[in-house]
Amino acid sequence: MNKSPLVQCIGISAPPPSLQDNTADIDRLKRAAAAILQQEGGGRRPLSVPCARLGPVAAAFRSAGFRGAVVVNILPAGIEIVDFLPAMAPALPVMALDLGTTHLEAKLLDLQNGSTLAAGHIENRQIQYGADILSRIHFATRSRDQIERDGENEGLLLLQQAVIASINDLAGELAAKAGIKPAAIRALSVSGNTTMVHLFLGLNPYHICREPYIPLVNAPDPCHAVELGLNIFPQAPVWILPGIGSYFGGDLISGILVSGLDQAEATGMLIDVGTNAEVVLGNRDWLIACAGAAGPALEGGVARMGMRAAPGAIEHVAIDTATWSLNYQTIDNAPAAGICGSGMIDLVAALYLARIIDIRGKFRASPVPESAGHEHFLQQHLLREEGITSFVVAPAAKSADGRPVVLSQIDLDAVMRSKAAMYAILSTLTSQVGVEFAELERIYVAGAFGKHIDPRQAITLGMLPDLPLSTYIPIGNSSLHGAERILLSAECRRRSMEIGRKITYIELNVNQEFMIRFSGSRFIPHTDPNLFPSVPVFKEDSGAGDA
Amino acid sequence: MNKSPLVQCIGISAPPPSLQDNTADIDRLKRAAAAILQQEGGGRRPLSVPCARLGPVAAAFRSAGFRGAVVVNILPAGIEIVDFLPAMAPALPVMALDLGTTHLEAKLLDLQNGSTLAAGHIENRQIQYGADILSRIHFATRSRDQIERDGENEGLLLLQQAVIASINDLAGELAAKAGIKPAAIRALSVSGNTTMVHLFLGLNPYHICREPYIPLVNAPDPCHAVELGLNIFPQAPVWILPGIGSYFGGDLISGILVSGLDQAEATGMLIDVGTNAEVVLGNRDWLIACAGAAGPALEGGVARMGMRAAPGAIEHVAIDTATWSLNYQTIDNAPAAGICGSGMIDLVAALYLARIIDIRGKFRASPVPESAGHEHFLQQHLLREEGITSFVVAPAAKSADGRPVVLSQIDLDAVMRSKAAMYAILSTLTSQVGVEFAELERIYVAGAFGKHIDPRQAITLGMLPDLPLSTYIPIGNSSLHGAERILLSAECRRRSMEIGRKITYIELNVNQEFMIRFSGSRFIPHTDPNLFPSVPVFKEDSGAGDA
């Protein structure tokens, strides 16, 4: 009971009814449960039994001889008794879900001991209606005319049904792995961006992407699984991590929870890069956040050869300028299918250090080879087609689909915009509160970006501030981890609400300072190289900042 | 707000969203509502919006320009925002329901001002599955074999569907009368006996009629109308008056609420006679209650010519022994179809005073006529068939079906048992707490029994204690009135729960003292005539007490 998980199994023993003690079954059970809960520090909170559970709970209580265990949902408005078992449950399976735009990732936990029962992921079936958030918002809010023309249901309903079906599939898969029925899953926690949460609840996302960017709801109250058509235990509470705004969802609150930013004495930073870059700065006294488009080039949405961190994605690239050789590594060592964010950063940093691109991120018009090896390397890797220069990372012979994996000038420009946006976001945010980068002891980097990225190369690009590498701490899929913690601890549930109230959100879409900083960041590493003492600046490039 | 009705409409005005104030629509609405509710003394109670209402409420809030009125359910676990209106609702219709075994009686109230919008009643469709409570419990708990043999659904489900359909019909009828749609009904309060409440909720009533007579639930938590298949506003709270035990339901709590027994300084009594007689004794400091079978003979279940208080029922009978004439009055002056409880009591008292029956309630073998009129009267009214004496109240020519309305010795015996049971219940209860009848300033008499009965005749019979007639106060359909009060006032909701906790219930089915008192009460007026100084005792009957 210490951490007070969202769902608990509590031993109960009540005196059997008699003529002298003729309280009704449910009232008898509530009386016994209230006494235990109060003993265990739950205080006198409203205790209820949902209408649909009165019959089954009373029957189980009676047939077990008025002793056994109740399963209770610990909710903000009170405690719900949703089941009665003849003995303490050996396990109390619950599901934590990272509700991603492209993928759903979930973990089945046992709330009795916090252990993991199963884990897995599945594609978000909403993809059929739109690859990214904006196209889904568009699909959800199609006009009546469009809907009638296509003879389809309302877009919002289709999107909700798609994500619920995906979750039900994933729950079924995880339950099978754990050897239980999906109906044995006693709770679901959901961490996702604001749009995904809206579509999950069937809520109109129209205003999310329109100034002043107002979600329909930030902190939805918990509901029962059955209300959303989920196939888990019907009265399983569905707990959604609260968001702060249209571009700052519960997935970020998860990141803050997992990093502990909201509890630290020292000021720290959290960076989460997906389609957007979302950044939080703060400590136990204050939190400030912003979000901006910095990710697309690194995620596959913009760069032609870009892709998510999936098997076949080139995740690391190195160019050895001593031997003029290129090495790359793909995820799962599969044939190269594209380049993911970390590979893109490695590659562009390497191209800069190999002086194949200049500080503006442009392929040099005619690099002068310094050696035969260098010349051979350039011949082998540089490609000029229709006036556009590209860099061949993996030749056709080694690629997954028989076409070379290349980075074109167009892709490069997109990466440069992304890296500039990222640094502009970070520096705008710190400047808002007068904090220097050097004051930050820890910078938590969430998600696949944090897991795969090499901070050294990101610093070389001028994407991340030039700090000791130990400052950067990858925290993995913090959206999923946050969803797990919410299930496990009342303190985390309290903190998630508290963070929502405490955080100040800065809208960068309309921030002048951001635009100025963005311009200054469109060079490698920066217009002001003094900001990046660890990054070499090449003589022939000096003055290019004026170009 | 003073009385705090169950559902309220509260004016709200929120600042429109901006880049500086980008709180989500629902969170904005909750913030504004919380401020108003706190101002109005609601304190900081959990405020939630049910999942299914997020979309509609947010859309209405936005399209009204962030000002208008919220409709809120004031529930024990917190306050629910269930709707948003562009302006204060002109009316807030809610339905109070007396959930009777044979009839449902309801009133549509406007919670904005407490006025009545419509009233009506309907037969309980459960009657097709059983006329009385016991036969319905039997039908609800039929064995699997029986159900399969009849090829029907589970009895419990059929009974629940029948009562829900009856309520939906009644709601539709009342809504039509008031010129609104049923979906505009914002709440339902239900007052009924314990079995009716179980069947309404689809709960197994098996143990209600089996020692130790334990209901499945006494105080169900409020739920939403949609959960029970009711056709009113889906998120209308359904508030059920709590019961105390199998034979003491929410209808009695209603009676206590309406009589104010639980708030009075002086000890009073409440009598409700339906199929059972239910009696409560007490004051603001303590309440004691019991129930027993005293009604059937008065309700049509036992006496052959007995019937409910409906058109054609003989409700009053008088015998003028000066002129030897009999007068009776039927409800609505319709042709006589039977005798209802009050008529039965009048008749038996009159027969006693006319010395046609003796103190044991037996027709005298051969009364000696005192005059020609007397002789004619006896010839006209006394009937002897197959050794059984009957008294003709209405001749065949004046009856509804061409058959005379008569009271046979068998009916008379049943009335005697009922009257004895009633007095035994009252005297057992008072003796339990050492209260004398004379100490009671007020005796509230609920229901049709209270409305139609002449306390003078009931005293003559020895059914009610021999107190000044002004002691007896009819309170009408207090079950329905209680359901109304629950909707109108938080104080009444609080009292209804408090009464449940405060009341001590005595099970008469196993009470020895009751059996002794029952035997002593099987004479007119009583074995001990000193208990009834106002009732004449006839000489020739003296000593009959030993018979």
PDB file of N, CA and C in Angstrom, chain B residues 369-438:
ATOM      1  N   PRO B 369     -83.522 -10.443  17.131  1.00  0.00           N
ATOM      2  CA  PRO B 369     -83.864  -9.106  16.638  1.00  0.00           C
ATOM      3  C   PRO B 369     -84.568  -8.306  17.726  1.00  0.00           C
ATOM      4  N   GLU B 370     -84.207  -7.035  17.814  1.00  0.00           N
ATOM      5  CA  GLU B 370     -84.776  -6.160  18.827  1.00  0.00           C
ATOM      6  C   GLU B 370     -85.968  -5.374  18.287  1.00  0.00           C
ATOM      7  N   SER B 371     -86.112  -5.387  16.961  1.00  0.00           N
ATOM      8  CA  SER B 371     -87.207  -4.633  16.348  1.00  0.00           C
ATOM      9  C   SER B 371     -87.458  -5.210  14.960  1.00  0.00           C
ATOM     10  N   ALA B 372     -88.540  -4.773  14.334  1.00  0.00           N
ATOM     11  CA  ALA B 372     -88.862  -5.224  12.982  1.00  0.00           C
ATOM     12  C   ALA B 372     -87.782  -4.762  12.015  1.00  0.00           C
ATOM     13  N   GLY B 373     -87.320  -3.512  12.221  1.00  0.00           N
ATOM     14  CA  GLY B 373     -86.264  -2.961  11.350  1.00  0.00           C
ATOM     15  C   GLY B 373     -85.004  -3.789  11.459  1.00  0.00           C
ATOM     16  N   HIS B 374     -84.711  -4.167  12.679  1.00  0.00           N
ATOM     17  CA  HIS B 374     -83.522  -4.971  12.933  1.00  0.00           C
ATOM     18  C   HIS B 374     -83.649  -6.310  12.228  1.00  0.00           C
ATOM     19  N   GLU B 375     -84.797  -6.900  12.375  1.00  0.00           N
ATOM     20  CA  GLU B 375     -85.032  -8.208  11.779  1.00  0.00           C
ATOM     21  C   GLU B 375     -84.892  -8.129  10.252  1.00  0.00           C
ATOM     22  N   HIS B 376     -85.514  -7.093   9.691  1.00  0.00           N
ATOM     23  CA  HIS B 376     -85.444  -6.895   8.243  1.00  0.00           C
ATOM     24  C   HIS B 376     -83.979  -6.720   7.785  1.00  0.00           C
ATOM     25  N   PHE B 377     -83.262  -5.939   8.595  1.00  0.00           N
ATOM     26  CA  PHE B 377     -81.843  -5.675   8.275  1.00  0.00           C
ATOM     27  C   PHE B 377     -81.042  -6.977   8.239  1.00  0.00           C
ATOM     28  N   LEU B 378     -81.254  -7.804   9.266  1.00  0.00           N
ATOM     29  CA  LEU B 378     -80.517  -9.067   9.348  1.00  0.00           C
ATOM     30  C   LEU B 378     -80.892  -9.974   8.183  1.00  0.00           C
ATOM     31  N   GLN B 379     -82.158 -10.016   7.874  1.00  0.00           N
ATOM     32  CA  GLN B 379     -82.611 -10.861   6.760  1.00  0.00           C
ATOM     33  C   GLN B 379     -81.980 -10.405   5.441  1.00  0.00           C
ATOM     34  N   GLN B 380     -81.914  -9.064   5.312  1.00  0.00           N
ATOM     35  CA  GLN B 380     -81.408  -8.496   4.068  1.00  0.00           C
ATOM     36  C   GLN B 380     -79.906  -8.701   3.891  1.00  0.00           C
ATOM     37  N   HIS B 381     -79.177  -8.643   5.015  1.00  0.00           N
ATOM     38  CA  HIS B 381     -77.713  -8.605   4.909  1.00  0.00           C
ATOM     39  C   HIS B 381     -76.996  -9.889   5.285  1.00  0.00           C
ATOM     40  N   LEU B 382     -77.611 -10.722   6.069  1.00  0.00           N
ATOM     41  CA  LEU B 382     -76.894 -11.947   6.470  1.00  0.00           C
ATOM     42  C   LEU B 382     -77.247 -13.079   5.525  1.00  0.00           C
ATOM     43  N   LEU B 383     -76.205 -13.804   5.146  1.00  0.00           N
ATOM     44  CA  LEU B 383     -76.338 -14.854   4.149  1.00  0.00           C
ATOM     45  C   LEU B 383     -75.635 -16.082   4.712  1.00  0.00           C
ATOM     46  N   ARG B 384     -76.274 -17.205   4.623  1.00  0.00           N
ATOM     47  CA  ARG B 384     -75.623 -18.418   5.118  1.00  0.00           C
ATOM     48  C   ARG B 384     -75.578 -19.413   3.974  1.00  0.00           C
ATOM     49  N   GLU B 385     -74.406 -19.755   3.543  1.00  0.00           N
ATOM     50  CA  GLU B 385     -74.261 -20.696   2.422  1.00  0.00           C
ATOM     51  C   GLU B 385     -73.221 -21.725   2.786  1.00  0.00           C
ATOM     52  N   GLU B 386     -73.562 -22.977   2.615  1.00  0.00           N
ATOM     53  CA  GLU B 386     -72.633 -24.082   2.894  1.00  0.00           C
ATOM     54  C   GLU B 386     -71.993 -23.920   4.269  1.00  0.00           C
ATOM     55  N   GLY B 387     -72.801 -23.490   5.229  1.00  0.00           N
ATOM     56  CA  GLY B 387     -72.338 -23.385   6.606  1.00  0.00           C
ATOM     57  C   GLY B 387     -71.483 -22.173   6.887  1.00  0.00           C
ATOM     58  N   ILE B 388     -71.259 -21.324   5.907  1.00  0.00           N
ATOM     59  CA  ILE B 388     -70.441 -20.127   6.130  1.00  0.00           C
ATOM     60  C   ILE B 388     -71.336 -18.893   6.076  1.00  0.00           C
ATOM     61  N   THR B 389     -71.198 -18.056   7.111  1.00  0.00           N
ATOM     62  CA  THR B 389     -71.991 -16.840   7.157  1.00  0.00           C
ATOM     63  C   THR B 389     -71.255 -15.724   6.419  1.00  0.00           C
ATOM     64  N   SER B 390     -72.011 -14.935   5.674  1.00  0.00           N
ATOM     65  CA  SER B 390     -71.435 -13.757   5.015  1.00  0.00           C
ATOM     66  C   SER B 390     -72.344 -12.574   5.278  1.00  0.00           C
ATOM     67  N   PHE B 391     -71.775 -11.371   5.156  1.00  0.00           N
ATOM     68  CA  PHE B 391     -72.547 -10.151   5.299  1.00  0.00           C
ATOM     69  C   PHE B 391     -72.565  -9.448   3.942  1.00  0.00           C
ATOM     70  N   VAL B 392     -73.765  -9.165   3.427  1.00  0.00           N
ATOM     71  CA  VAL B 392     -73.892  -8.525   2.121  1.00  0.00           C
ATOM     72  C   VAL B 392     -73.774  -7.011   2.308  1.00  0.00           C
ATOM     73  N   VAL B 393     -72.774  -6.425   1.705  1.00  0.00           N
ATOM     74  CA  VAL B 393     -72.596  -4.982   1.812  1.00  0.00           C
ATOM     75  C   VAL B 393     -73.366  -4.301   0.681  1.00  0.00           C
ATOM     76  N   ALA B 394     -73.105  -4.767  -0.540  1.00  0.00           N
ATOM     77  CA  ALA B 394     -73.822  -4.202  -1.689  1.00  0.00           C
ATOM     78  C   ALA B 394     -74.550  -5.341  -2.386  1.00  0.00           C
ATOM     79  N   PRO B 395     -75.839  -5.187  -2.624  1.00  0.00           N
ATOM     80  CA  PRO B 395     -76.574  -6.263  -3.288  1.00  0.00           C
ATOM     81  C   PRO B 395     -76.153  -6.385  -4.754  1.00  0.00           C
ATOM     82  N   ALA B 396     -76.443  -7.524  -5.343  1.00  0.00           N
ATOM     83  CA  ALA B 396     -76.061  -7.805  -6.728  1.00  0.00           C
ATOM     84  C   ALA B 396     -76.512  -6.684  -7.660  1.00  0.00           C
ATOM     85  N   ALA B 397     -77.688  -6.145  -7.422  1.00  0.00           N
ATOM     86  CA  ALA B 397     -78.263  -5.133  -8.305  1.00  0.00           C
ATOM     87  C   ALA B 397     -77.414  -3.866  -8.360  1.00  0.00           C
ATOM     88  N   LYS B 398     -76.674  -3.611  -7.271  1.00  0.00           N
ATOM     89  CA  LYS B 398     -75.909  -2.361  -7.212  1.00  0.00           C
ATOM     90  C   LYS B 398     -74.413  -2.572  -7.459  1.00  0.00           C
ATOM     91  N   SER B 399     -74.001  -3.815  -7.733  1.00  0.00           N
ATOM     92  CA  SER B 399     -72.564  -4.065  -7.850  1.00  0.00           C
ATOM     93  C   SER B 399     -72.094  -3.920  -9.290  1.00  0.00           C
ATOM     94  N   ALA B 400     -70.810  -3.883  -9.426  1.00  0.00           N
ATOM     95  CA  ALA B 400     -70.209  -3.647 -10.742  1.00  0.00           C
ATOM     96  C   ALA B 400     -70.370  -4.849 -11.654  1.00  0.00           C
ATOM     97  N   ASP B 401     -70.342  -6.056 -11.094  1.00  0.00           N
ATOM     98  CA  ASP B 401     -70.372  -7.242 -11.951  1.00  0.00           C
ATOM     99  C   ASP B 401     -71.628  -8.100 -11.737  1.00  0.00           C
ATOM    100  N   GLY B 402     -72.652  -7.523 -11.067  1.00  0.00           N
ATOM    101  CA  GLY B 402     -73.902  -8.261 -10.895  1.00  0.00           C
ATOM    102  C   GLY B 402     -73.849  -9.329  -9.820  1.00  0.00           C
ATOM    103  N   ARG B 403     -72.745  -9.354  -9.075  1.00  0.00           N
ATOM    104  CA  ARG B 403     -72.669 -10.276  -7.951  1.00  0.00           C
ATOM    105  C   ARG B 403     -72.561  -9.433  -6.685  1.00  0.00           C
ATOM    106  N   PRO B 404     -73.225  -9.862  -5.601  1.00  0.00           N
ATOM    107  CA  PRO B 404     -73.196  -9.025  -4.404  1.00  0.00           C
ATOM    108  C   PRO B 404     -71.773  -8.893  -3.849  1.00  0.00           C
ATOM    109  N   VAL B 405     -71.508  -7.742  -3.234  1.00  0.00           N
ATOM    110  CA  VAL B 405     -70.222  -7.555  -2.545  1.00  0.00           C
ATOM    111  C   VAL B 405     -70.438  -7.978  -1.103  1.00  0.00           C
ATOM    112  N   VAL B 406     -69.760  -9.064  -0.689  1.00  0.00           N
ATOM    113  CA  VAL B 406     -70.009  -9.618   0.642  1.00  0.00           C
ATOM    114  C   VAL B 406     -68.708  -9.754   1.432  1.00  0.00           C
ATOM    115  N   LEU B 407     -68.883  -9.851   2.762  1.00  0.00           N
ATOM    116  CA  LEU B 407     -67.757 -10.145   3.647  1.00  0.00           C
ATOM    117  C   LEU B 407     -68.087 -11.460   4.334  1.00  0.00           C
ATOM    118  N   SER B 408     -67.287 -12.506   4.038  1.00  0.00           N
ATOM    119  CA  SER B 408     -67.584 -13.815   4.633  1.00  0.00           C
ATOM    120  C   SER B 408     -66.826 -13.964   5.948  1.00  0.00           C
ATOM    121  N   GLN B 409     -67.198 -15.000   6.694  1.00  0.00           N
ATOM    122  CA  GLN B 409     -66.482 -15.265   7.946  1.00  0.00           C
ATOM    123  C   GLN B 409     -64.988 -15.467   7.674  1.00  0.00           C
ATOM    124  N   ILE B 410     -64.673 -16.032   6.535  1.00  0.00           N
ATOM    125  CA  ILE B 410     -63.260 -16.270   6.187  1.00  0.00           C
ATOM    126  C   ILE B 410     -62.525 -14.939   6.015  1.00  0.00           C
ATOM    127  N   ASP B 411     -63.191 -14.011   5.294  1.00  0.00           N
ATOM    128  CA  ASP B 411     -62.601 -12.672   5.134  1.00  0.00           C
ATOM    129  C   ASP B 411     -62.442 -12.001   6.497  1.00  0.00           C
ATOM    130  N   LEU B 412     -63.475 -12.148   7.288  1.00  0.00           N
ATOM    131  CA  LEU B 412     -63.492 -11.532   8.609  1.00  0.00           C
ATOM    132  C   LEU B 412     -62.325 -12.044   9.458  1.00  0.00           C
ATOM    133  N   ASP B 413     -62.089 -13.343   9.397  1.00  0.00           N
ATOM    134  CA  ASP B 413     -60.961 -13.924  10.146  1.00  0.00           C
ATOM    135  C   ASP B 413     -59.642 -13.294   9.697  1.00  0.00           C
ATOM    136  N   ALA B 414     -59.524 -13.067   8.381  1.00  0.00           N
ATOM    137  CA  ALA B 414     -58.296 -12.473   7.857  1.00  0.00           C
ATOM    138  C   ALA B 414     -58.132 -11.046   8.366  1.00  0.00           C
ATOM    139  N   VAL B 415     -59.242 -10.294   8.380  1.00  0.00           N
ATOM    140  CA  VAL B 415     -59.181  -8.923   8.892  1.00  0.00           C
ATOM    141  C   VAL B 415     -58.784  -8.945  10.364  1.00  0.00           C
ATOM    142  N   MET B 416     -59.342  -9.884  11.102  1.00  0.00           N
ATOM    143  CA  MET B 416     -59.014  -9.982  12.525  1.00  0.00           C
ATOM    144  C   MET B 416     -57.523 -10.266  12.731  1.00  0.00           C
ATOM    145  N   ARG B 417     -56.984 -11.139  11.872  1.00  0.00           N
ATOM    146  CA  ARG B 417     -55.541 -11.432  11.985  1.00  0.00           C
ATOM    147  C   ARG B 417     -54.718 -10.179  11.676  1.00  0.00           C
ATOM    148  N   SER B 418     -55.168  -9.462  10.657  1.00  0.00           N
ATOM    149  CA  SER B 418     -54.425  -8.259  10.268  1.00  0.00           C
ATOM    150  C   SER B 418     -54.462  -7.209  11.366  1.00  0.00           C
ATOM    151  N   LYS B 419     -55.639  -7.002  11.918  1.00  0.00           N
ATOM    152  CA  LYS B 419     -55.771  -5.961  12.949  1.00  0.00           C
ATOM    153  C   LYS B 419     -54.985  -6.373  14.194  1.00  0.00           C
ATOM    154  N   ALA B 420     -55.016  -7.677  14.472  1.00  0.00           N
ATOM    155  CA  ALA B 420     -54.251  -8.162  15.626  1.00  0.00           C
ATOM    156  C   ALA B 420     -52.756  -7.978  15.392  1.00  0.00           C
ATOM    157  N   ALA B 421     -52.335  -8.283  14.179  1.00  0.00           N
ATOM    158  CA  ALA B 421     -50.917  -8.134  13.855  1.00  0.00           C
ATOM    159  C   ALA B 421     -50.513  -6.670  13.988  1.00  0.00           C
ATOM    160  N   MET B 422     -51.343  -5.773  13.481  1.00  0.00           N
ATOM    161  CA  MET B 422     -51.011  -4.360  13.537  1.00  0.00           C
ATOM    162  C   MET B 422     -50.849  -3.890  14.989  1.00  0.00           C
ATOM    163  N   TYR B 423     -51.820  -4.209  15.834  1.00  0.00           N
ATOM    164  CA  TYR B 423     -51.725  -3.754  17.218  1.00  0.00           C
ATOM    165  C   TYR B 423     -50.539  -4.421  17.926  1.00  0.00           C
ATOM    166  N   ALA B 424     -50.300  -5.671  17.595  1.00  0.00           N
ATOM    167  CA  ALA B 424     -49.165  -6.377  18.204  1.00  0.00           C
ATOM    168  C   ALA B 424     -47.842  -5.742  17.784  1.00  0.00           C
ATOM    169  N   ILE B 425     -47.768  -5.345  16.510  1.00  0.00           N
ATOM    170  CA  ILE B 425     -46.552  -4.679  16.025  1.00  0.00           C
ATOM    171  C   ILE B 425     -46.347  -3.369  16.794  1.00  0.00           C
ATOM    172  N   LEU B 426     -47.415  -2.569  16.873  1.00  0.00           N
ATOM    173  CA  LEU B 426     -47.298  -1.266  17.534  1.00  0.00           C
ATOM    174  C   LEU B 426     -46.923  -1.416  19.003  1.00  0.00           C
ATOM    175  N   SER B 427     -47.566  -2.387  19.672  1.00  0.00           N
ATOM    176  CA  SER B 427     -47.307  -2.499  21.108  1.00  0.00           C
ATOM    177  C   SER B 427     -45.961  -3.176  21.383  1.00  0.00           C
ATOM    178  N   THR B 428     -45.551  -4.084  20.506  1.00  0.00           N
ATOM    179  CA  THR B 428     -44.221  -4.692  20.678  1.00  0.00           C
ATOM    180  C   THR B 428     -43.148  -3.617  20.545  1.00  0.00           C
ATOM    181  N   LEU B 429     -43.324  -2.779  19.535  1.00  0.00           N
ATOM    182  CA  LEU B 429     -42.311  -1.761  19.263  1.00  0.00           C
ATOM    183  C   LEU B 429     -42.208  -0.764  20.418  1.00  0.00           C
ATOM    184  N   THR B 430     -43.355  -0.283  20.899  1.00  0.00           N
ATOM    185  CA  THR B 430     -43.310   0.692  21.994  1.00  0.00           C
ATOM    186  C   THR B 430     -42.740   0.042  23.254  1.00  0.00           C
ATOM    187  N   SER B 431     -43.105  -1.204  23.475  1.00  0.00           N
ATOM    188  CA  SER B 431     -42.624  -1.867  24.692  1.00  0.00           C
ATOM    189  C   SER B 431     -41.106  -2.078  24.656  1.00  0.00           C
ATOM    190  N   GLN B 432     -40.567  -2.257  23.449  1.00  0.00           N
ATOM    191  CA  GLN B 432     -39.109  -2.448  23.311  1.00  0.00           C
ATOM    192  C   GLN B 432     -38.336  -1.267  23.884  1.00  0.00           C
ATOM    193  N   VAL B 433     -38.904  -0.070  23.766  1.00  0.00           N
ATOM    194  CA  VAL B 433     -38.184   1.112  24.233  1.00  0.00           C
ATOM    195  C   VAL B 433     -38.862   1.749  25.445  1.00  0.00           C
ATOM    196  N   GLY B 434     -39.887   1.059  26.002  1.00  0.00           N
ATOM    197  CA  GLY B 434     -40.535   1.556  27.212  1.00  0.00           C
ATOM    198  C   GLY B 434     -41.322   2.839  27.022  1.00  0.00           C
ATOM    199  N   VAL B 435     -41.905   3.000  25.839  1.00  0.00           N
ATOM    200  CA  VAL B 435     -42.731   4.184  25.571  1.00  0.00           C
ATOM    201  C   VAL B 435     -44.200   3.772  25.656  1.00  0.00           C
ATOM    202  N   GLU B 436     -45.014   4.610  26.321  1.00  0.00           N
ATOM    203  CA  GLU B 436     -46.463   4.368  26.360  1.00  0.00           C
ATOM    204  C   GLU B 436     -47.097   5.023  25.148  1.00  0.00           C
ATOM    205  N   PHE B 437     -48.173   4.411  24.647  1.00  0.00           N
ATOM    206  CA  PHE B 437     -48.888   5.035  23.523  1.00  0.00           C
ATOM    207  C   PHE B 437     -49.286   6.473  23.857  1.00  0.00           C
ATOM    208  N   ALA B 438     -49.706   6.682  25.111  1.00  0.00           N
ATOM    209  CA  ALA B 438     -50.199   8.005  25.507  1.00  0.00           C
ATOM    210  C   ALA B 438     -49.133   9.091  25.389  1.00  0.00           C
TER     211      ALA B 438
END
